[in-house]
Tab-separated table of C-alpha atoms in Angstrom:
chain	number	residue	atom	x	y	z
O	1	UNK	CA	-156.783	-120.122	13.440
O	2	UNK	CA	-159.757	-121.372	15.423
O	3	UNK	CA	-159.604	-118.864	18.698
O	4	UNK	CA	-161.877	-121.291	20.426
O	5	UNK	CA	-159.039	-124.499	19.509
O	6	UNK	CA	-156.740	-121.972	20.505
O	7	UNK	CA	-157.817	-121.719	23.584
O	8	UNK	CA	-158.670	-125.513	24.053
O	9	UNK	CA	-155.247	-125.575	26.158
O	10	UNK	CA	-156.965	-123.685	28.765
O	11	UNK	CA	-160.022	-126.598	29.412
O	12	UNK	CA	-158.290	-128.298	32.230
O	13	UNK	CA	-157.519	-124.957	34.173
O	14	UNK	CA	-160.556	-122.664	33.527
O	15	UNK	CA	-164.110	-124.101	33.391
O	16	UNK	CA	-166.173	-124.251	30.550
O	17	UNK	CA	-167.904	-121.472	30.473
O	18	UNK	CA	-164.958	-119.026	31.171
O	19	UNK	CA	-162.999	-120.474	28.373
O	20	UNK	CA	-166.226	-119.330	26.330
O	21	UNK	CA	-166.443	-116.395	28.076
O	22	UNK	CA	-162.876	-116.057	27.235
O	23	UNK	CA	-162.645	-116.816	23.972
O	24	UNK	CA	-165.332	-113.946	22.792
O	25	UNK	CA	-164.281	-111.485	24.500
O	26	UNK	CA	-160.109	-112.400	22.903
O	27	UNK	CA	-162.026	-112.334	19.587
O	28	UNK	CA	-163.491	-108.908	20.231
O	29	UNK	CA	-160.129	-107.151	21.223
O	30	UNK	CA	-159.142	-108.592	18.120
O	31	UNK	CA	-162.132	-106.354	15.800
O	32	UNK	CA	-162.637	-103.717	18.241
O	33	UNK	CA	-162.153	-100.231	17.493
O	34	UNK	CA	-160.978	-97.007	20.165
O	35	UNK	CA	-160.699	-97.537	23.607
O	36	UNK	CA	-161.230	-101.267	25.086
O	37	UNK	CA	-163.967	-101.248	27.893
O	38	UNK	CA	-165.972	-103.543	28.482
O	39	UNK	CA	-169.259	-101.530	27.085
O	40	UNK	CA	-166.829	-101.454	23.649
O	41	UNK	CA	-165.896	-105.208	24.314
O	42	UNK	CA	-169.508	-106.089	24.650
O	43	UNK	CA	-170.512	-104.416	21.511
O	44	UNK	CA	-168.102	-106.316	19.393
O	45	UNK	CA	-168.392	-109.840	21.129
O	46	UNK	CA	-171.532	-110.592	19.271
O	47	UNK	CA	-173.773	-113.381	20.231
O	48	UNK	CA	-172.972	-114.886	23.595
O	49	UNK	CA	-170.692	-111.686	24.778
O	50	UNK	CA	-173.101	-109.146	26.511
O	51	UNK	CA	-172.218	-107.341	28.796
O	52	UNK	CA	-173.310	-108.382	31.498
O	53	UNK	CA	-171.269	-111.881	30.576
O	54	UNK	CA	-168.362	-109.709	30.238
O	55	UNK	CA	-169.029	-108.024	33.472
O	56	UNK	CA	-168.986	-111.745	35.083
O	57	UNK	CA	-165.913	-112.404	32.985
O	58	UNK	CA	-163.766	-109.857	34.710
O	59	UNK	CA	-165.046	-110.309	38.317
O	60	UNK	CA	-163.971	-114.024	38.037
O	61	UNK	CA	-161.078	-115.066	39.651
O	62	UNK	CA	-158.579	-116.555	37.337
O	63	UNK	CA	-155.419	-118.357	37.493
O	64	UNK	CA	-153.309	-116.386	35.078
O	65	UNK	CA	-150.091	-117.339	36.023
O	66	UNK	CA	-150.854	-120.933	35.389
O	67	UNK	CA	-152.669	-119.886	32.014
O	68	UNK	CA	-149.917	-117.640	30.657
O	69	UNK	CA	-147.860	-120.677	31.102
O	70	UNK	CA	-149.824	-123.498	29.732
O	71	UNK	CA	-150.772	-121.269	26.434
O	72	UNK	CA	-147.118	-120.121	26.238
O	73	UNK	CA	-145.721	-124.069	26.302
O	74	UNK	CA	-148.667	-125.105	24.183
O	75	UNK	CA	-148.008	-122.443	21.437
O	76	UNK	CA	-144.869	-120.472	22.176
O	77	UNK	CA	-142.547	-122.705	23.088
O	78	UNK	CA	-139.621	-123.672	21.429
O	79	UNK	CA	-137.569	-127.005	22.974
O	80	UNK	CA	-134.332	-125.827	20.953
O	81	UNK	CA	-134.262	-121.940	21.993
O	82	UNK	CA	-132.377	-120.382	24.893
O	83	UNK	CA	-134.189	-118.279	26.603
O	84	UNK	CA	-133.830	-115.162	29.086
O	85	UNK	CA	-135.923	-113.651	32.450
O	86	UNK	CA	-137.004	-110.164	32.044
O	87	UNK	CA	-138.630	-108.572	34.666
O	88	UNK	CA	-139.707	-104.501	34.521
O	89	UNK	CA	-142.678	-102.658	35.437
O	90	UNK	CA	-145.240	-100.789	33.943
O	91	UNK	CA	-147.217	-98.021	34.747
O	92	UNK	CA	-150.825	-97.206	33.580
O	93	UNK	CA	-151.937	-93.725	34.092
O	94	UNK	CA	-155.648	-93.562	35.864
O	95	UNK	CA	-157.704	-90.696	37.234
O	96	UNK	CA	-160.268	-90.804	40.043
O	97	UNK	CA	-159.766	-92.180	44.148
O	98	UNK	CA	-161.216	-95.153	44.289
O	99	UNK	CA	-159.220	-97.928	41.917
O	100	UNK	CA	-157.559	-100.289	43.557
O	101	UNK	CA	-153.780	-99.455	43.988
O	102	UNK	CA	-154.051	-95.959	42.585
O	103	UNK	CA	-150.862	-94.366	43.885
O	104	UNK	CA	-148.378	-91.785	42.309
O	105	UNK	CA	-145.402	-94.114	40.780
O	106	UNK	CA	-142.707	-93.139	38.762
O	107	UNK	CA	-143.425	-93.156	35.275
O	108	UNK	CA	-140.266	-92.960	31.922
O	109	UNK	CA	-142.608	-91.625	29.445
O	110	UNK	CA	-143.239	-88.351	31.514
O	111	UNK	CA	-140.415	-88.157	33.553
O	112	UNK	CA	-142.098	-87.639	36.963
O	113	UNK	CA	-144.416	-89.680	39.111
O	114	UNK	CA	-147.502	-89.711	37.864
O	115	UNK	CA	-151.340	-90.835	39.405
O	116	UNK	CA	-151.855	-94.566	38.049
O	117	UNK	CA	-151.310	-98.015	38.340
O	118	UNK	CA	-148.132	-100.040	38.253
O	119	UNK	CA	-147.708	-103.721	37.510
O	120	UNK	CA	-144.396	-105.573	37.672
O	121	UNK	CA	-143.920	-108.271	34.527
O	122	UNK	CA	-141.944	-111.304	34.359
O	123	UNK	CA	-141.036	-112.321	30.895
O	124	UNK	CA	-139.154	-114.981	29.008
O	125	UNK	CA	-137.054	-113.977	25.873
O	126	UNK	CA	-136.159	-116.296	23.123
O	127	UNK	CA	-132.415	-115.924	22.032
O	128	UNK	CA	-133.406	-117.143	18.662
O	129	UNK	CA	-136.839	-115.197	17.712
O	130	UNK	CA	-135.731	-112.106	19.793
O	131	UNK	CA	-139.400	-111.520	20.763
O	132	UNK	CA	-140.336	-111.708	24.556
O	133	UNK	CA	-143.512	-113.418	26.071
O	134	UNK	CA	-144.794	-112.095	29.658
O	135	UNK	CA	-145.584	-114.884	31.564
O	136	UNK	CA	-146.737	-113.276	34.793
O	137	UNK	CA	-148.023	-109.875	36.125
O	138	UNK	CA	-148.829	-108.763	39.417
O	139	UNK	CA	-149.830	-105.521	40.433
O	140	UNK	CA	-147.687	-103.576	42.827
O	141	UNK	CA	-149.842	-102.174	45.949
O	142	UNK	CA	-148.087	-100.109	48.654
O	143	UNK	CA	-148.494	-101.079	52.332
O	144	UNK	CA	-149.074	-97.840	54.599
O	145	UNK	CA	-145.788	-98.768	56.071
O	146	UNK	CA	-143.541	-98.603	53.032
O	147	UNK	CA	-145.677	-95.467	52.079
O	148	UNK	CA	-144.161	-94.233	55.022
O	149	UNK	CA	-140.567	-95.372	55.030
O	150	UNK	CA	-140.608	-93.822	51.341
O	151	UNK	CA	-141.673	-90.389	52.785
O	152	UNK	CA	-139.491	-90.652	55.808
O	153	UNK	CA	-136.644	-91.210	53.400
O	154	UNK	CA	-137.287	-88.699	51.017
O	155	UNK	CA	-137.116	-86.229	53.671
O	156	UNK	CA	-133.563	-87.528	54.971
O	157	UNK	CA	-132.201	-86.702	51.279
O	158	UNK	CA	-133.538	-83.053	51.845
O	159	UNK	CA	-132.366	-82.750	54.635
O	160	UNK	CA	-128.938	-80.300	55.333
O	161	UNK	CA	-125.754	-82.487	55.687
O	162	UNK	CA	-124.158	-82.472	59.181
O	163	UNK	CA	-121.408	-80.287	59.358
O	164	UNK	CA	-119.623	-82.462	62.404
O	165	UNK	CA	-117.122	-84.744	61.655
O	166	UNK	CA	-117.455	-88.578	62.729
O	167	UNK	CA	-114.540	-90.155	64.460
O	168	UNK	CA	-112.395	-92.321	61.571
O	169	UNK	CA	-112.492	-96.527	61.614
O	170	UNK	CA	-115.183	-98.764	62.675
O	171	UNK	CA	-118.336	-97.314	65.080
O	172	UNK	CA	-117.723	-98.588	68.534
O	173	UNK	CA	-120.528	-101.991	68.950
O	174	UNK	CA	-120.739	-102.721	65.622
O	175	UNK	CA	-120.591	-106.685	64.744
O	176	UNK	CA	-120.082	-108.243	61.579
O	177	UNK	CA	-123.324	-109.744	59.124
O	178	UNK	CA	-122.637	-112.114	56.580
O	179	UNK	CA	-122.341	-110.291	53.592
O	180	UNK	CA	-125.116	-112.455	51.471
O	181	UNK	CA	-128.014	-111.785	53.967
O	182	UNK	CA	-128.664	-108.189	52.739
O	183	UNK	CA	-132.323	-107.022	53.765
O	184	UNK	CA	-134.336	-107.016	50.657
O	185	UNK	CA	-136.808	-103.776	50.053
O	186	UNK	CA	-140.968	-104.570	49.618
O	187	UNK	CA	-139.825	-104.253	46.467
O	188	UNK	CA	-137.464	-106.612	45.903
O	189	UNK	CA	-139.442	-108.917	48.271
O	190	UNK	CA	-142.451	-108.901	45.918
O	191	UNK	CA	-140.106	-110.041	42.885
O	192	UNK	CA	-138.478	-112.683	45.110
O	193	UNK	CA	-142.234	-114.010	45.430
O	194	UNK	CA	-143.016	-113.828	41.866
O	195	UNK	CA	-139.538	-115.261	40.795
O	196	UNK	CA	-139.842	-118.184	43.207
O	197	UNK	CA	-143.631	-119.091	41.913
O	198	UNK	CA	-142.327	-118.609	38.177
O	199	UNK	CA	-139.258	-120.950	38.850
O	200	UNK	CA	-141.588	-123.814	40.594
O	201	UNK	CA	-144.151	-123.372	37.588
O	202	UNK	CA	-141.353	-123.641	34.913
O	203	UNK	CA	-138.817	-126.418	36.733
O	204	UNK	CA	-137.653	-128.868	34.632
O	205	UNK	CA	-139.047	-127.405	31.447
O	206	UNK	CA	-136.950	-124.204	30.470
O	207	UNK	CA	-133.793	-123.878	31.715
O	208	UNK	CA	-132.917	-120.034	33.178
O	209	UNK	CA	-129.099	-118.713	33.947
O	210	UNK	CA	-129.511	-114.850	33.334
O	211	UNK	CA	-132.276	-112.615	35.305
O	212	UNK	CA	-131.842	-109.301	33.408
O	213	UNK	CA	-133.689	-105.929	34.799
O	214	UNK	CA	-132.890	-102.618	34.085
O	215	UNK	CA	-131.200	-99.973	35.673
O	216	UNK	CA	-132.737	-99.233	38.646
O	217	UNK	CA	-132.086	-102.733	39.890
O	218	UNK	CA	-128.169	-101.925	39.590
O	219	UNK	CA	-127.208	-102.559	43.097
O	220	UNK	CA	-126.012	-105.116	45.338
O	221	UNK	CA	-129.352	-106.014	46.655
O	222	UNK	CA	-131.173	-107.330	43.578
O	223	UNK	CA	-128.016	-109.249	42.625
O	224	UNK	CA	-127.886	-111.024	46.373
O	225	UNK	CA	-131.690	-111.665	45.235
O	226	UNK	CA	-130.960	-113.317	41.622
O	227	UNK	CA	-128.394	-115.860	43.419
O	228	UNK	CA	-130.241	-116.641	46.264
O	229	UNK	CA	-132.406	-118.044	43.111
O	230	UNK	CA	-129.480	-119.394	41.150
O	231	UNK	CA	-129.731	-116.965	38.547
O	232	UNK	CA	-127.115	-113.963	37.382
O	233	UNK	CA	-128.440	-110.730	37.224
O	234	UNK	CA	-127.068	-108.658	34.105
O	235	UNK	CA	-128.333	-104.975	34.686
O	236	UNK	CA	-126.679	-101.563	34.226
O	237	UNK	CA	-124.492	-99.114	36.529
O	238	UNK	CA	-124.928	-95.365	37.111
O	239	UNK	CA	-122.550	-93.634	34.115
O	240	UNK	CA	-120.446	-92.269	37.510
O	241	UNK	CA	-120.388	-95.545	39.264
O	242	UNK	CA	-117.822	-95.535	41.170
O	243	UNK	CA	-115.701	-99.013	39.957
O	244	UNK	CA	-112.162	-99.905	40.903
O	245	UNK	CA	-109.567	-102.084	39.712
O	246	UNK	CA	-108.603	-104.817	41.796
O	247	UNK	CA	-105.563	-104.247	43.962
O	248	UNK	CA	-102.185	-106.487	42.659
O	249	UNK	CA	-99.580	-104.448	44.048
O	250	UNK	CA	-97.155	-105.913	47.326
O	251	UNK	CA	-98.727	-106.295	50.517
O	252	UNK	CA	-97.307	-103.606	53.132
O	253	UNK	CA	-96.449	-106.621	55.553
O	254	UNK	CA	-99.243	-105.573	58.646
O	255	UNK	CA	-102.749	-105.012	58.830
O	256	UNK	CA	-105.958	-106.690	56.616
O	257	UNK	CA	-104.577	-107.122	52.503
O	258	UNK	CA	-105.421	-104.390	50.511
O	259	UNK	CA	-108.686	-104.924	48.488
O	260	UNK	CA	-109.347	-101.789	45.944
O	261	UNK	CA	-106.813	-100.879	43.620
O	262	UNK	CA	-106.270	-97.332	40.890
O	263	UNK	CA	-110.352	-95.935	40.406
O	264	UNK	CA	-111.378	-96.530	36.843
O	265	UNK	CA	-111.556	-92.936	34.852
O	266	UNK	CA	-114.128	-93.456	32.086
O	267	UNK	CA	-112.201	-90.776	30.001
O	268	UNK	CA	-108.820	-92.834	29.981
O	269	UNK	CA	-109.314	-96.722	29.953
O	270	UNK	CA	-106.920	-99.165	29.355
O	271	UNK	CA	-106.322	-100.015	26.019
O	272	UNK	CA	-105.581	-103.681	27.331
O	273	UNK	CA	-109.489	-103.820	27.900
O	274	UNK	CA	-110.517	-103.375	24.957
O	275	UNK	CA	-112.354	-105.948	22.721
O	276	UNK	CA	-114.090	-104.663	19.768
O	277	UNK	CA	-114.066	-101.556	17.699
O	278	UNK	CA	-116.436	-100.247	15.430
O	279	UNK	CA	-117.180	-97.534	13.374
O	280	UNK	CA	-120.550	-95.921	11.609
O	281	UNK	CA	-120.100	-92.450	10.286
O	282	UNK	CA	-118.799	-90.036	12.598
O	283	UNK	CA	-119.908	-92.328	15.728
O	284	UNK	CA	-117.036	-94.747	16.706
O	285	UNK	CA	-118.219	-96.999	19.361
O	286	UNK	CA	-115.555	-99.049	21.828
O	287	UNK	CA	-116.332	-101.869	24.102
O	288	UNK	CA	-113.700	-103.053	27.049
O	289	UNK	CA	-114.265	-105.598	29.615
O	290	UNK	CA	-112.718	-106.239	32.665
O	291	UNK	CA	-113.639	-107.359	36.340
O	292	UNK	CA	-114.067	-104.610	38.630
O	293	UNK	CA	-115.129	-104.326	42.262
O	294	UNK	CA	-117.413	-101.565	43.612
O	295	UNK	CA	-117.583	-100.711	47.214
O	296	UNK	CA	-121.103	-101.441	48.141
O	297	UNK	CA	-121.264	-105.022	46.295
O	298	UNK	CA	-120.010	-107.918	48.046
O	299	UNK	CA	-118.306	-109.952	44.815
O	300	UNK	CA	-115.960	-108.729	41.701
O	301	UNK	CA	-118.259	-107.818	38.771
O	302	UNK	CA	-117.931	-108.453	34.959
O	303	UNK	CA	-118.166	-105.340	33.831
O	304	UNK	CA	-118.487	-104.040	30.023
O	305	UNK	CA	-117.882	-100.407	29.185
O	306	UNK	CA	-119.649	-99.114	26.008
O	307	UNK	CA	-118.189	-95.760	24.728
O	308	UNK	CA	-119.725	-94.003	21.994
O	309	UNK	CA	-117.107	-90.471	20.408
O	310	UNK	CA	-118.667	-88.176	17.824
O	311	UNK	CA	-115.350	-88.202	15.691
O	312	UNK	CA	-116.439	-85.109	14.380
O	313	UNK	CA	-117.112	-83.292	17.822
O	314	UNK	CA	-114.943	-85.302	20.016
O	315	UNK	CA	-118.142	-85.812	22.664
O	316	UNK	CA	-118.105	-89.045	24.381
O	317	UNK	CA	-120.630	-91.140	26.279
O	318	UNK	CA	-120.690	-94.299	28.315
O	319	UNK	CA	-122.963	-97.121	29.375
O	320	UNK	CA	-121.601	-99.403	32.086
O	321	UNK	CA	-123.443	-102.909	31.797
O	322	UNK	CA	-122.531	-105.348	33.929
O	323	UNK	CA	-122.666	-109.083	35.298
O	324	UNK	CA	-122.703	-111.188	38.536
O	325	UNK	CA	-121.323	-113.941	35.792
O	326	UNK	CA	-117.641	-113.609	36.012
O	327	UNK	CA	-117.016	-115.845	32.957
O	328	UNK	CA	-119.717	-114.410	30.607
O	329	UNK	CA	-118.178	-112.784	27.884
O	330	UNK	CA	-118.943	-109.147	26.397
O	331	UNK	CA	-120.791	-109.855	23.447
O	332	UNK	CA	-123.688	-111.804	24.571
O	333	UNK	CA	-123.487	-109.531	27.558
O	334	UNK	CA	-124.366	-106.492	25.827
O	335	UNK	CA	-126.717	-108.654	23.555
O	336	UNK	CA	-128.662	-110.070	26.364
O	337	UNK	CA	-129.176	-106.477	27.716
O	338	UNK	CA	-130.460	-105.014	24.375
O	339	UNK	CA	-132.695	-108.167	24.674
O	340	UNK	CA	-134.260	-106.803	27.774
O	341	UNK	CA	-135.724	-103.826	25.836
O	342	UNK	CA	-138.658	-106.353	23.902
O	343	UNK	CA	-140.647	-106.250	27.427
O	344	UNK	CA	-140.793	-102.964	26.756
O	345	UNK	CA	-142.552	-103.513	23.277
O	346	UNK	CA	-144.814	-105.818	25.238
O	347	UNK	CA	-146.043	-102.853	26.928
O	348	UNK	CA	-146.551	-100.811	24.259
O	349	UNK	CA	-148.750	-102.939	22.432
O	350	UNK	CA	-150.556	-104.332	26.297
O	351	UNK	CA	-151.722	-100.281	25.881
O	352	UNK	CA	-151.353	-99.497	22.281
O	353	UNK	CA	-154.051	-102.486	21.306
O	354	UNK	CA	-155.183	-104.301	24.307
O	355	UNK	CA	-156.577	-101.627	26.714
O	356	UNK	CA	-153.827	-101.746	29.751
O	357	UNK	CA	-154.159	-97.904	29.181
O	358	UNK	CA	-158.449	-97.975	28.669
O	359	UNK	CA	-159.676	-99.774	31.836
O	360	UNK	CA	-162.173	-98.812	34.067
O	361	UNK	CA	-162.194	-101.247	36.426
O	362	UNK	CA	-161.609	-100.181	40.319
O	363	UNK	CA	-161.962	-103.681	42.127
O	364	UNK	CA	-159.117	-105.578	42.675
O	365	UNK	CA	-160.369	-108.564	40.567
O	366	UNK	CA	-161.366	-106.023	37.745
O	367	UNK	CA	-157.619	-104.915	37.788
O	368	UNK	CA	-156.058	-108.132	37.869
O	369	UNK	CA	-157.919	-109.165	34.891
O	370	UNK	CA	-158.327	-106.410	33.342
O	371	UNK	CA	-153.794	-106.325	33.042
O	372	UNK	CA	-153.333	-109.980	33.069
O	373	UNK	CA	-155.976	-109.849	29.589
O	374	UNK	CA	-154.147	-107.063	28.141
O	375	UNK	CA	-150.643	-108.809	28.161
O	376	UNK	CA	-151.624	-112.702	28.076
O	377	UNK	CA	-152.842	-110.694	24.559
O	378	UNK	CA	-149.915	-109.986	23.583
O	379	UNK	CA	-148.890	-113.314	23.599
O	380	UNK	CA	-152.248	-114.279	21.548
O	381	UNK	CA	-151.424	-112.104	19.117
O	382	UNK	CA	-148.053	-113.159	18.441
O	383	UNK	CA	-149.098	-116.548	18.030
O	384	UNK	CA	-151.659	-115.291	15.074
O	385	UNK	CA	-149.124	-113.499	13.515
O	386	UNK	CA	-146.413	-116.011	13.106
O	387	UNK	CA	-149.398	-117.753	11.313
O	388	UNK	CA	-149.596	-114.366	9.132
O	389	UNK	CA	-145.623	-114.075	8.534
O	390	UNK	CA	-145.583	-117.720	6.858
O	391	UNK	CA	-147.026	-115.724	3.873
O	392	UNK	CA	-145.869	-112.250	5.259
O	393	UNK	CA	-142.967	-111.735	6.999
O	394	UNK	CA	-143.917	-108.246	7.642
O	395	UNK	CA	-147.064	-108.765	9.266
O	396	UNK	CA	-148.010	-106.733	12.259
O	397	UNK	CA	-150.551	-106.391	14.970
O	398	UNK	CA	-152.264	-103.476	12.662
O	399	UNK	CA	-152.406	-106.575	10.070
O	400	UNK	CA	-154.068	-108.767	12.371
O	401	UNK	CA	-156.677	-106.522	13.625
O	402	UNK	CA	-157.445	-105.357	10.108
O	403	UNK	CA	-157.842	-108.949	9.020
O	404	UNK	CA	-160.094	-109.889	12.468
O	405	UNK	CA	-161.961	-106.943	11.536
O	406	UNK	CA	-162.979	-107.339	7.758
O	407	UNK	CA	-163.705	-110.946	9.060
O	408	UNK	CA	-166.500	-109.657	11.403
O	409	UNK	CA	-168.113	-107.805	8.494
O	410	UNK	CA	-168.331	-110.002	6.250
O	411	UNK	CA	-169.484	-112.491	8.621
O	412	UNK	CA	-172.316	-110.086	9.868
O	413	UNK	CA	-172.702	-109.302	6.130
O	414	UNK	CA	-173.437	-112.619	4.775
O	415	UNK	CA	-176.257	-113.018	7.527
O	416	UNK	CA	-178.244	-110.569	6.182
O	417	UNK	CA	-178.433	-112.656	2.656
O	418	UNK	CA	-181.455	-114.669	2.082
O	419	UNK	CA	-178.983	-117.617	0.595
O	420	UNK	CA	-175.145	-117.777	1.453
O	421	UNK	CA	-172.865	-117.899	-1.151
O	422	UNK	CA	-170.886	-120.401	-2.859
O	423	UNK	CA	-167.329	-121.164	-0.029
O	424	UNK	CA	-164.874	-120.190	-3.349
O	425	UNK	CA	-166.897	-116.778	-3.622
O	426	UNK	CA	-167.509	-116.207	0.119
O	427	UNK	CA	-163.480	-116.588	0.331
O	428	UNK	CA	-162.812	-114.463	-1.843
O	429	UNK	CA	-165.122	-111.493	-0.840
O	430	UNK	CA	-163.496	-112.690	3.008
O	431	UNK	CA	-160.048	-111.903	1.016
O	432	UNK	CA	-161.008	-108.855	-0.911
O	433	UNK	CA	-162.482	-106.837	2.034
O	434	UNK	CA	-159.206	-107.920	4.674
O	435	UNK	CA	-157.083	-106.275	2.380
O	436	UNK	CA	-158.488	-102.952	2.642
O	437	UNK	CA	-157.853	-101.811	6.253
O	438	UNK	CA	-154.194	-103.570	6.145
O	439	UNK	CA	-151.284	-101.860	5.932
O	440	UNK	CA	-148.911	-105.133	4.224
O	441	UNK	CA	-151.270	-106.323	0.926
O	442	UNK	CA	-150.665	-110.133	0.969
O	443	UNK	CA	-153.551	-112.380	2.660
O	444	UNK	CA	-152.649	-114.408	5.715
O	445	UNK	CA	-153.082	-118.491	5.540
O	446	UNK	CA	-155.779	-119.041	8.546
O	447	UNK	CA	-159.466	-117.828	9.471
O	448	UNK	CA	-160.943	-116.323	12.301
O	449	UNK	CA	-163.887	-118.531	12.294
């Protein structure tokens, strides 16, 4: 595959010379060795990428939510699939004061905040290829004032409990609020933004019902969010959520109806609940479903309880997934969630391969490109390598690079011959030297040229 045709779907977006600009420096992340910089990019890019073009390259303002989009519908796209919304965030450890956005966010890998970068992703998932493809990025950049109302609340939690009790029933001057205007957080006010630009970009083209995010979006504010935008949210509950079971018992004749019914004990559910059974060695896993209510949401929730007993041991887990989509049923509830997880490969191969983790940039443009390249990567390299698993279903990102890489040397090579050699024997020494570096033997069905 031609990566200048490749990126011919850019042309009417990008001018010219940034889509050659482009182009060189995608085809020198795909040969490039160690960290990606753009001294290492420069070194690779060969004629027409020094660095000084790539220094212009990434101090260029660029429309990447329009281009993830175009080369996604262009190349990705698949009319017949169903698709999902995944949005998470990412965080890129950095050093130093003066990058834009440096701040201490909370990061899985170490378990504690850490000095870096964030950026929140949206991404679609196909149903059908169970691969995801991030189609927008934005960096997340604290005002002073939510710096502040952070701090301020952190010291409330540590803070000593007051020991005085307050009166029982409803504070005197309190007046009711409609129960779907909850405030939304600068956080969830940022993904509103980037949800609402997404859904105007995409309208009419792929059709979205489920927004799924993970965990720490398990709360009655993110869902009033998804359905202000149409969409269901699917995310999990704390394990010690604190679910009930809707009250059906008589009404007591005066006062309001009685809303909450029994609490649900995670150690004793209902065997009416319970849809599917399975067993793999000593691991017996047991999903129920049922519609629960929780206190601080404002609507029942479908809600599917995953419990996991060592038959051997007797110790027991539980996930608690759950739905704003009442009628969804527990299978491709649980399956959607699992789906959520390939963002998470995204990331690992944004840093792994296409330097979201090397970076050196500290201006704001720098940054912006610098993490919109690294993941609208991602989606370049998946379209290469479903060229390379026609003849190899196996083939991977090491593949790819391997292959871009033996490419580059024998192209730099063959220049150094006072005649070039016959195309059979020039494809075949192209063939011989790919295979070398790769880690699956069989020879992929395009060029790099």
């Amino acid at each position: 595959m031609d990566i200048v045709a490749l990126f011919d779907c850019l042309q009417p977006h990008v001018t010219a010379t940034t889509r050659r600009q482009f182009s060189r420096i995608a085809w020198a992340m795909l040969v490039i060795t160690g960290r990606v910089t753009m001294l290492g990019l420069s070194r690779w890019a060969g004629e027409g990428g020094s660095y000084r073009t790539v220094q212009r390259f990434f101090s260029t303002a660029l429309p990447w939510a329009i281009l993830f989009w175009v080369f996604f519908r262009r190349h990705l796209y698949r009319p017949g699939d169903v698709y999902l919304l995944v949005g998470d965030e990412v965080v890129a450890t950095k050093a130093g004061t003066h990058t834009h956005g440096l701040d201490r966010f909370f990061a899985s890998l170490y378990g504690k905040p850490v000095p870096g970068l964030a950026f929140f992703t949206l991404s679609l998932v196909s149903t059908q290829q169970r691969r995801s493809f991030p189609l927008r990025v934005e960096q997340v950049v604290r005002s002073d004032a939510e710096k502040t109302a952070r701090k301020a609340k952190a010291a409330r939690r540590q803070q000593r409990p007051s020991t005085a009790k307050r009166r029982p029933g409803r504070p005197k001057g309190s007046k009711n609020k409609p129960a779907a205007d909850v405030p939304l957080t600068p956080e969830l006010g940022r993904i509103t933004g980037m949800l609402g630009a997404l859904q105007q970009l995409i309208a009419g083209v792929v059709p979205l019902t489920y927004l799924l995010l993970d965990g720490h979006f398990g709360h009655d504010h993110a869902l009033q969010m998804a359905r202000q935008h149409h969409l269901h949210l699917i995310s999990k509950l704390r394990c010690d959520a604190a679910l009930y079971f809707p009250y059906a018992g008589p009404y007591r004749g005066r006062g309001p109806r009685r809303k909450y019914g029994r609490k649900v004990d995670y150690t004793t559910l209902p065997e009416t609940y319970l849809q599917e059974t399975t067993v793999e060695g000593d691991m017996q896993t047991r999903l129920y479903q049922m519609q629960l209510l929780h206190k601080e949401f404002t609507q029942p929730l479908n809600v599917v309880i995953i419990v996991k007993t060592n038959l051997r041991t007797q110790a027991q887990a539980h996930v608690v997934l759950f739905s704003s989509d009442l009628t969804l049923a527990y299978a491709p509830l649980v399956d959607y969630y699992s789906l959520r997880f390939q963002i998470e490969f995204n990331f690992r191969d944004a840093k792994q391969y296409w330097g979201l983790e090397d970076f050196m940039n500290i201006t704001p443009a720098g940054v912006t490109n610098a993490a919109n390249l690294a993941l609208f990567m991602v989606n370049v390299s998946s379209r290469l390598q479903a060229d390379g698993r026609q003849g190899d279903p196996a083939y991977s990102v090491l593949d790819l690079k391997a292959d871009s890489r033996a490419y580059k040397y024998v192209e730099e090579t063959i220049k150094m011959l006072p005649e070039k050699p016959e195309p059979v024997l020039l494809e075949q020494i192209r063939t011989k030297v790919a295979c070398l570096g790769r880690i699956h033997g069989s020879q992929p069905s395009f060029s790099f040229s």
